Coordinates of C-alpha atoms in Angstrom, one line a residue:
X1 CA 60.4 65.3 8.6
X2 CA 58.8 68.6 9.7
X3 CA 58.5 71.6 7.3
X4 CA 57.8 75.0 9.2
X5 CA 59.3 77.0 6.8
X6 CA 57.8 78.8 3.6
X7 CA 57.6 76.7 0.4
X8 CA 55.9 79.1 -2.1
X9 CA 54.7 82.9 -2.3
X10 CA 52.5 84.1 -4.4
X11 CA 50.7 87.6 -5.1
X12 CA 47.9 87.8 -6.1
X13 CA 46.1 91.6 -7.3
X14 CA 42.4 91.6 -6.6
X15 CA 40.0 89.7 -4.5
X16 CA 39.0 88.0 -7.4
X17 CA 41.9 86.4 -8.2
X18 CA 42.1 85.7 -4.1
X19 CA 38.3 83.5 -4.6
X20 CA 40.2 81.6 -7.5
X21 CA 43.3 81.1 -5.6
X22 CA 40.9 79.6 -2.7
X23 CA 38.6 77.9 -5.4
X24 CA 41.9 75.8 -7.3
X25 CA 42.6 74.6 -3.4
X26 CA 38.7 73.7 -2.8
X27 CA 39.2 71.7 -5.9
X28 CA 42.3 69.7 -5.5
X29 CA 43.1 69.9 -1.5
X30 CA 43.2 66.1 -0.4
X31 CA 40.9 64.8 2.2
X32 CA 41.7 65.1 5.8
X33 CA 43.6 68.8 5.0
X34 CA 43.6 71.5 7.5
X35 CA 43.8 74.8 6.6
X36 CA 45.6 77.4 8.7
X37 CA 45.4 80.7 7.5
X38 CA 46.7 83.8 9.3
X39 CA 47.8 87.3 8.6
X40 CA 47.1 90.5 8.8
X41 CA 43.7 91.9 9.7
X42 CA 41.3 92.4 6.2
X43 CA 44.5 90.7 4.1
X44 CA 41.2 88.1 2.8
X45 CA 41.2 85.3 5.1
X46 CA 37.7 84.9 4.8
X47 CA 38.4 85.9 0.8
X48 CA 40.7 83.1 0.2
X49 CA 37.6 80.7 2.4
X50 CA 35.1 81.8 0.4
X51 CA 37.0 80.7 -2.9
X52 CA 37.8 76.9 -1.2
X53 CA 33.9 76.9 -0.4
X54 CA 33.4 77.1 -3.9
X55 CA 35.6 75.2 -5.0
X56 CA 34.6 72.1 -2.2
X57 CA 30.6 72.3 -4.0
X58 CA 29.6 75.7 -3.9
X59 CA 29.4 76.7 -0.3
X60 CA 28.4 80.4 0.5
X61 CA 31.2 80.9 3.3
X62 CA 31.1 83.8 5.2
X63 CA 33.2 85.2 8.6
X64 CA 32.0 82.9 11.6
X65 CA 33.5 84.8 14.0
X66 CA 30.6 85.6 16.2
X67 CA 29.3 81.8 15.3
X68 CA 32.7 80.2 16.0
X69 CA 32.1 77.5 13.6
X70 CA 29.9 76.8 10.3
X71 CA 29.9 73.4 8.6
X72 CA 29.4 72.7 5.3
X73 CA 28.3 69.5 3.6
X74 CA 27.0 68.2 0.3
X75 CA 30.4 68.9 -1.6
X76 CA 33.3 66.6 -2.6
X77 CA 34.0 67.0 0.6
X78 CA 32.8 69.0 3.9
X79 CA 34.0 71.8 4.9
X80 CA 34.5 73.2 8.3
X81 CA 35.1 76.5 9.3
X82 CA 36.6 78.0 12.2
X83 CA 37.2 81.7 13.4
X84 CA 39.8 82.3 16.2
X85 CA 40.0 85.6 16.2
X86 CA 37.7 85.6 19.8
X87 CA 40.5 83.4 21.2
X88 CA 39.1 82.1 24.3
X89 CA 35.5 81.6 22.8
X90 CA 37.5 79.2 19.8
X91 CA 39.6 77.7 22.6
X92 CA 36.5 76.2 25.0
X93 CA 35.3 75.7 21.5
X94 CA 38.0 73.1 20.8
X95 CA 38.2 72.0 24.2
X96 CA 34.3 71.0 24.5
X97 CA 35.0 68.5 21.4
X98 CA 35.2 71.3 18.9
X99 CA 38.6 68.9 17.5
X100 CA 36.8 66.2 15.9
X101 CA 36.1 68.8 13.2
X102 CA 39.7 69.4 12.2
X103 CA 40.5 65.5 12.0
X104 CA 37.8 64.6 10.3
X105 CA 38.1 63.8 6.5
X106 CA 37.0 66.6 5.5
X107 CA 38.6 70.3 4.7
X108 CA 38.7 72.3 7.6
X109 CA 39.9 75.9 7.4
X110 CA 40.7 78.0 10.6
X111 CA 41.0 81.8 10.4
X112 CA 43.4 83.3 12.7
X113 CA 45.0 79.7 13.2
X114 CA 48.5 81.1 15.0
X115 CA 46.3 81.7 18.2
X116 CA 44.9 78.2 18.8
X117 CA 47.7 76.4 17.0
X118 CA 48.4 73.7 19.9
X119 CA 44.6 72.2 18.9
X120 CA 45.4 71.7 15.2
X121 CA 46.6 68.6 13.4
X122 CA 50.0 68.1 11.9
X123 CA 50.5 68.0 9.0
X124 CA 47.9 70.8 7.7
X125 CA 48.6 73.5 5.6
X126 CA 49.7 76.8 6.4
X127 CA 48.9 80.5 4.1
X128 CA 49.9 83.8 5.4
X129 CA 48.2 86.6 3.8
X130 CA 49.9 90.0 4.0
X131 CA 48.7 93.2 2.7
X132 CA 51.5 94.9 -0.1
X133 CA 49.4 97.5 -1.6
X134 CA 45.7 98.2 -1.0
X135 CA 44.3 95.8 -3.8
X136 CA 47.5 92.9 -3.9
X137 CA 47.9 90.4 -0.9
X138 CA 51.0 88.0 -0.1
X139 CA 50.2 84.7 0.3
X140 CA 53.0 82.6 1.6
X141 CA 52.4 78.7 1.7
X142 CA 53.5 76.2 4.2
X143 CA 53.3 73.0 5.3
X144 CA 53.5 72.4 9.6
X145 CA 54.1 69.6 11.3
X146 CA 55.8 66.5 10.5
X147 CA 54.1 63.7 8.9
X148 CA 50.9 62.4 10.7
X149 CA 47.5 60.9 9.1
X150 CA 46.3 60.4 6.9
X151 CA 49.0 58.7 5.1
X152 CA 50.7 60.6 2.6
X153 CA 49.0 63.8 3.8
X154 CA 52.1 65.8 3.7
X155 CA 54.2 64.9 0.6
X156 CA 50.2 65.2 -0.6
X157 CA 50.5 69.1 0.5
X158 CA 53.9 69.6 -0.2
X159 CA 52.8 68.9 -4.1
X160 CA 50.2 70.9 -4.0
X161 CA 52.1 73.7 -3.4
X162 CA 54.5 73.1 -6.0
X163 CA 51.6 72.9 -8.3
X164 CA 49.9 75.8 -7.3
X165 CA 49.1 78.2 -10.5
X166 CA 49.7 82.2 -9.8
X167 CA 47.0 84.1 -9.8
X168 CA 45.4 84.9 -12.9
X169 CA 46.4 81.5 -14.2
X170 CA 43.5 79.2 -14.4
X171 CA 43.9 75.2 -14.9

């Protein structure tokens, strides 16, 4: 079965509530989960990142744009993070092996994921943040792809969405 079509929105008000949004995910994505996040420009990609790195063990995420990739280890699990905002820098990137960091068993999270979204393993979760007012963001969830490995991944995702708390909920 593939899902390509948006499964849950949720607002959320503040930045803060964006790092708990992203720290919930850190602490209940499954193993193996790809994380494609997209939107518009300053709508907290790298918010919602920084949330999942704490969430994964305390990370301190920031932007790897200029870097292309920073990897995080130590955690429940590892995280990988990717920037594709320079798209051809991300592409030779993923071309020179850069893949065997987004189907590893780990969380990997790519920023700006529509433009190097023929690289990326199905199923993996999509969020789309959108800017509503100056201070509130849209986040819209998906799931791509049909099912793939590891086993279960997508029903897996397809949960988690359901049981994602709004913002200023805490569980």
């Amino acid at each position: 079965m593939v899902h390509e079509h948006i499964l849950r929105s949720i607002t959320s008000h503040s930045s803060d509530q964006t790092v708990a949004l992203g720290e919930w995910l850190g602490r209940h994505l499954p193993k193996g989960t790809c994380l494609a996040l997209d939107g518009d420009l300053g709508a907290g990609k790298t918010t919602l990142t920084r949330g999942v790195g704490l969430g994964l063990g305390g990370y301190p995420v920031s932007s790897p744009s200029y870097t292309l990739h920073d990897l995080h280890q130590g955690g429940r699990l590892t995280l990988s993070h990717c920037d594709a905002w320079m798209e051809d820098r991300e592409v030779a990137f993923l071309e020179d092996g850069g893949t065997e960091w987004l189907l590893g068993e780990g969380i990997s999270v790519v920023e700006w994921a529509d433009r190097v979204s023929e690289w990326l393993p199905s199923p993996r979760l999509g969020i789309c943040l959108l800017h509503q007012t100056p201070s509130s963001r849209l986040l819209e969830f998906r799931v791509f792809g049909p099912e793939g490995p590891p086993e279960g991944l997508c029903a897996a995702l397809m949960d988690l969405i359901r049981d994602l708390p709004e913002c200023g909920e805490s569980s």
